[in-house]
Amino acid sequence: MSSSPAELVRQFHLAFGLDARGTPTEVSPALAAHRGELLAEEAAEVAEVAVSGPLDRLAHELADVVYVAYGTALVHGIDLDAVIAEIHRSNMTKLGPDGQIARRADGKVLKGEHYEAPDVPAVLRRQGWVPGGAA
Ligand SMILES: [Mg+2]
């Protein structure tokens, strides 16, 4: 049995009769808003404990954010692992072929000349997404 977040969250959605789609789909505005609110609530809980902790609360709330984010992706039929892989691919292009890292004075990693932006629409199209198409 896989213990990836995507699989665990799928089990939860199936067990509780929550929406789960297999193809990227625009859902009803009410459902989309509901998912957005759930995620905002969890993000706010992270912000509450981010500085003062305790660390177990931070760990809990971070996990809640990821869990709800995977759930929201599942509701919309998005394979989030594939999207994360594309974001990672893009982020790694911030490292030049010479291994040089461009940083701002405050330490933020800058996009170098070899940077490639993530192509999330292409990832979703590979998953069967038809932009603006009927579900
Ligand atoms: Mg929470």
PDB file of C-alpha atoms and ligand atoms in Angstrom:
ATOM      1  CA  MET A   1       0.000   0.000   0.000  1.00  0.00           C
ATOM      2  CA  SER A   2       1.341   3.395  -0.954  1.00  0.00           C
ATOM      3  CA  SER A   3       1.703   5.943   1.827  1.00  0.00           C
ATOM      4  CA  SER A   4       2.132   8.929  -0.457  1.00  0.00           C
ATOM      5  CA  PRO A   5       0.050  11.942   0.585  1.00  0.00           C
ATOM      6  CA  ALA A   6      -1.957  11.695  -2.644  1.00  0.00           C
ATOM      7  CA  GLU A   7      -2.909   8.086  -1.937  1.00  0.00           C
ATOM      8  CA  LEU A   8      -3.698   8.686   1.738  1.00  0.00           C
ATOM      9  CA  VAL A   9      -5.909  11.644   0.924  1.00  0.00           C
ATOM     10  CA  ARG A  10      -7.642   9.645  -1.824  1.00  0.00           C
ATOM     11  CA  GLN A  11      -8.450   6.976   0.781  1.00  0.00           C
ATOM     12  CA  PHE A  12      -9.919   9.671   3.033  1.00  0.00           C
ATOM     13  CA  HIS A  13     -12.067  11.165   0.274  1.00  0.00           C
ATOM     14  CA  LEU A  14     -13.370   7.758  -0.799  1.00  0.00           C
ATOM     15  CA  ALA A  15     -14.079   6.692   2.806  1.00  0.00           C
ATOM     16  CA  PHE A  16     -16.077   9.854   3.535  1.00  0.00           C
ATOM     17  CA  GLY A  17     -17.848  10.239   0.208  1.00  0.00           C
ATOM     18  CA  LEU A  18     -15.971  13.416  -0.714  1.00  0.00           C
ATOM     19  CA  ASP A  19     -15.418  14.445  -4.322  1.00  0.00           C
ATOM     20  CA  ALA A  20     -12.582  12.710  -6.155  1.00  0.00           C
ATOM     21  CA  ARG A  21     -11.980  13.231  -9.863  1.00  0.00           C
ATOM     22  CA  GLY A  22      -9.504  11.547 -12.152  1.00  0.00           C
ATOM     23  CA  THR A  23      -9.168  14.242 -14.804  1.00  0.00           C
ATOM     24  CA  PRO A  24      -8.504  17.970 -14.319  1.00  0.00           C
ATOM     25  CA  THR A  25     -11.928  19.533 -14.195  1.00  0.00           C
ATOM     26  CA  GLU A  26     -13.408  22.926 -13.395  1.00  0.00           C
ATOM     27  CA  VAL A  27     -15.806  22.243 -10.517  1.00  0.00           C
ATOM     28  CA  SER A  28     -18.820  24.258  -9.365  1.00  0.00           C
ATOM     29  CA  PRO A  29     -18.021  27.703  -7.947  1.00  0.00           C
ATOM     30  CA  ALA A  30     -19.548  26.674  -4.608  1.00  0.00           C
ATOM     31  CA  LEU A  31     -17.312  23.616  -4.306  1.00  0.00           C
ATOM     32  CA  ALA A  32     -14.246  25.516  -5.502  1.00  0.00           C
ATOM     33  CA  ALA A  33     -14.908  28.248  -2.928  1.00  0.00           C
ATOM     34  CA  HIS A  34     -15.418  25.682  -0.166  1.00  0.00           C
ATOM     35  CA  ARG A  35     -12.073  24.064  -0.931  1.00  0.00           C
ATOM     36  CA  GLY A  36     -10.383  27.444  -1.015  1.00  0.00           C
ATOM     37  CA  GLU A  37     -11.835  28.300   2.398  1.00  0.00           C
ATOM     38  CA  LEU A  38     -10.664  25.018   3.908  1.00  0.00           C
ATOM     39  CA  LEU A  39      -7.146  25.671   2.663  1.00  0.00           C
ATOM     40  CA  ALA A  40      -7.178  29.283   3.870  1.00  0.00           C
ATOM     41  CA  GLU A  41      -8.250  28.102   7.340  1.00  0.00           C
ATOM     42  CA  GLU A  42      -5.359  25.679   7.527  1.00  0.00           C
ATOM     43  CA  ALA A  43      -2.867  28.235   6.179  1.00  0.00           C
ATOM     44  CA  ALA A  44      -4.059  30.680   8.850  1.00  0.00           C
ATOM     45  CA  GLU A  45      -3.431  28.017  11.506  1.00  0.00           C
ATOM     46  CA  VAL A  46       0.132  27.661  10.231  1.00  0.00           C
ATOM     47  CA  ALA A  47       0.586  31.420  10.482  1.00  0.00           C
ATOM     48  CA  GLU A  48      -0.705  31.356  14.095  1.00  0.00           C
ATOM     49  CA  VAL A  49       1.971  28.930  15.253  1.00  0.00           C
ATOM     50  CA  ALA A  50       4.760  29.696  12.771  1.00  0.00           C
ATOM     51  CA  VAL A  51       6.747  31.882  15.124  1.00  0.00           C
ATOM     52  CA  SER A  52       5.638  30.959  18.630  1.00  0.00           C
ATOM     53  CA  GLY A  53       5.147  27.244  18.042  1.00  0.00           C
ATOM     54  CA  PRO A  54       5.120  24.876  19.773  1.00  0.00           C
ATOM     55  CA  LEU A  55       6.865  22.753  17.175  1.00  0.00           C
ATOM     56  CA  ASP A  56       4.336  19.925  17.361  1.00  0.00           C
ATOM     57  CA  ARG A  57       1.542  22.370  16.510  1.00  0.00           C
ATOM     58  CA  LEU A  58       3.556  23.688  13.573  1.00  0.00           C
ATOM     59  CA  ALA A  59       4.129  20.138  12.326  1.00  0.00           C
ATOM     60  CA  HIS A  60       0.419  19.378  12.716  1.00  0.00           C
ATOM     61  CA  GLU A  61      -0.749  22.497  10.884  1.00  0.00           C
ATOM     62  CA  LEU A  62       1.805  22.078   8.080  1.00  0.00           C
ATOM     63  CA  ALA A  63       0.533  18.536   7.568  1.00  0.00           C
ATOM     64  CA  ASP A  64      -3.056  19.830   7.551  1.00  0.00           C
ATOM     65  CA  VAL A  65      -2.161  22.312   4.787  1.00  0.00           C
ATOM     66  CA  VAL A  66      -0.584  19.604   2.662  1.00  0.00           C
ATOM     67  CA  TYR A  67      -3.484  17.213   3.327  1.00  0.00           C
ATOM     68  CA  VAL A  68      -6.094  19.793   2.377  1.00  0.00           C
ATOM     69  CA  ALA A  69      -4.059  20.898  -0.646  1.00  0.00           C
ATOM     70  CA  TYR A  70      -3.898  17.318  -1.907  1.00  0.00           C
ATOM     71  CA  GLY A  71      -7.612  16.990  -1.218  1.00  0.00           C
ATOM     72  CA  THR A  72      -8.346  20.144  -3.176  1.00  0.00           C
ATOM     73  CA  ALA A  73      -6.255  18.852  -6.065  1.00  0.00           C
ATOM     74  CA  LEU A  74      -8.177  15.578  -5.955  1.00  0.00           C
ATOM     75  CA  VAL A  75     -11.520  17.398  -5.952  1.00  0.00           C
ATOM     76  CA  HIS A  76     -10.362  19.165  -9.119  1.00  0.00           C
ATOM     77  CA  GLY A  77      -8.925  15.977 -10.642  1.00  0.00           C
ATOM     78  CA  ILE A  78      -5.361  17.293 -10.575  1.00  0.00           C
ATOM     79  CA  ASP A  79      -2.421  14.897 -10.129  1.00  0.00           C
ATOM     80  CA  LEU A  80      -0.587  17.207  -7.753  1.00  0.00           C
ATOM     81  CA  ASP A  81       2.551  15.060  -7.590  1.00  0.00           C
ATOM     82  CA  ALA A  82       3.103  15.699 -11.301  1.00  0.00           C
ATOM     83  CA  VAL A  83       2.616  19.449 -10.806  1.00  0.00           C
ATOM     84  CA  ILE A  84       5.070  19.470  -7.904  1.00  0.00           C
ATOM     85  CA  ALA A  85       7.586  17.627 -10.089  1.00  0.00           C
ATOM     86  CA  GLU A  86       7.252  20.377 -12.705  1.00  0.00           C
ATOM     87  CA  ILE A  87       7.669  23.125 -10.106  1.00  0.00           C
ATOM     88  CA  HIS A  88      10.764  21.318  -8.831  1.00  0.00           C
ATOM     89  CA  ARG A  89      12.157  20.967 -12.368  1.00  0.00           C
ATOM     90  CA  SER A  90      11.728  24.703 -12.854  1.00  0.00           C
ATOM     91  CA  ASN A  91      13.183  25.614  -9.473  1.00  0.00           C
ATOM     92  CA  MET A  92      16.283  23.531 -10.156  1.00  0.00           C
ATOM     93  CA  THR A  93      16.958  25.553 -13.329  1.00  0.00           C
ATOM     94  CA  LYS A  94      17.744  28.457 -10.989  1.00  0.00           C
ATOM     95  CA  LEU A  95      21.051  26.626 -10.623  1.00  0.00           C
ATOM     96  CA  GLY A  96      23.206  27.435 -13.624  1.00  0.00           C
ATOM     97  CA  PRO A  97      25.139  24.708 -15.486  1.00  0.00           C
ATOM     98  CA  ASP A  98      28.268  26.028 -13.809  1.00  0.00           C
ATOM     99  CA  GLY A  99      26.708  25.375 -10.424  1.00  0.00           C
ATOM    100  CA  GLN A 100      26.607  29.066  -9.651  1.00  0.00           C
ATOM    101  CA  ILE A 101      23.753  30.321  -7.495  1.00  0.00           C
ATOM    102  CA  ALA A 102      22.636  33.925  -7.871  1.00  0.00           C
ATOM    103  CA  ARG A 103      21.430  35.337  -4.569  1.00  0.00           C
ATOM    104  CA  ARG A 104      19.940  38.625  -3.544  1.00  0.00           C
ATOM    105  CA  ALA A 105      21.516  40.425  -0.615  1.00  0.00           C
ATOM    106  CA  ASP A 106      18.904  38.938   1.760  1.00  0.00           C
ATOM    107  CA  GLY A 107      19.715  35.410   0.617  1.00  0.00           C
ATOM    108  CA  LYS A 108      16.741  34.790  -1.684  1.00  0.00           C
ATOM    109  CA  VAL A 109      17.738  32.560  -4.626  1.00  0.00           C
ATOM    110  CA  LEU A 110      17.326  34.494  -7.862  1.00  0.00           C
ATOM    111  CA  LYS A 111      16.264  33.211 -11.263  1.00  0.00           C
ATOM    112  CA  GLY A 112      19.429  33.021 -13.342  1.00  0.00           C
ATOM    113  CA  GLU A 113      19.756  33.249 -17.119  1.00  0.00           C
ATOM    114  CA  HIS A 114      19.078  29.500 -17.470  1.00  0.00           C
ATOM    115  CA  TYR A 115      15.841  29.668 -15.485  1.00  0.00           C
ATOM    116  CA  GLU A 116      12.851  27.945 -17.064  1.00  0.00           C
ATOM    117  CA  ALA A 117       9.408  28.826 -15.736  1.00  0.00           C
ATOM    118  CA  PRO A 118       7.158  25.897 -14.832  1.00  0.00           C
ATOM    119  CA  ASP A 119       4.706  24.882 -17.549  1.00  0.00           C
ATOM    120  CA  VAL A 120       1.752  23.847 -15.422  1.00  0.00           C
ATOM    121  CA  PRO A 121      -0.767  24.031 -18.293  1.00  0.00           C
ATOM    122  CA  ALA A 122       1.287  21.411 -20.170  1.00  0.00           C
ATOM    123  CA  VAL A 123       1.272  19.141 -17.115  1.00  0.00           C
ATOM    124  CA  LEU A 124      -2.503  19.436 -16.793  1.00  0.00           C
ATOM    125  CA  ARG A 125      -3.011  18.841 -20.532  1.00  0.00           C
ATOM    126  CA  ARG A 126      -1.030  15.604 -20.189  1.00  0.00           C
ATOM    127  CA  GLN A 127      -3.528  14.679 -17.469  1.00  0.00           C
ATOM    128  CA  GLY A 128      -6.419  15.273 -19.875  1.00  0.00           C
ATOM    129  CA  TRP A 129      -7.264  18.880 -19.107  1.00  0.00           C
ATOM    130  CA  VAL A 130      -9.124  20.774 -21.783  1.00  0.00           C
ATOM    131  CA  PRO A 131      -8.787  24.483 -20.890  1.00  0.00           C
ATOM    132  CA  GLY A 132     -12.187  26.090 -20.851  1.00  0.00           C
ATOM    133  CA  GLY A 133     -13.709  22.810 -21.953  1.00  0.00           C
ATOM    134  CA  ALA A 134     -16.905  21.298 -20.652  1.00  0.00           C
ATOM    135  CA  ALA A 135     -16.379  18.770 -17.896  1.00  0.00           C
TER     136      ALA A 135
HETATM  137 MG    MG B   1      -5.385  22.533  11.276  1.00  0.00          MG
END
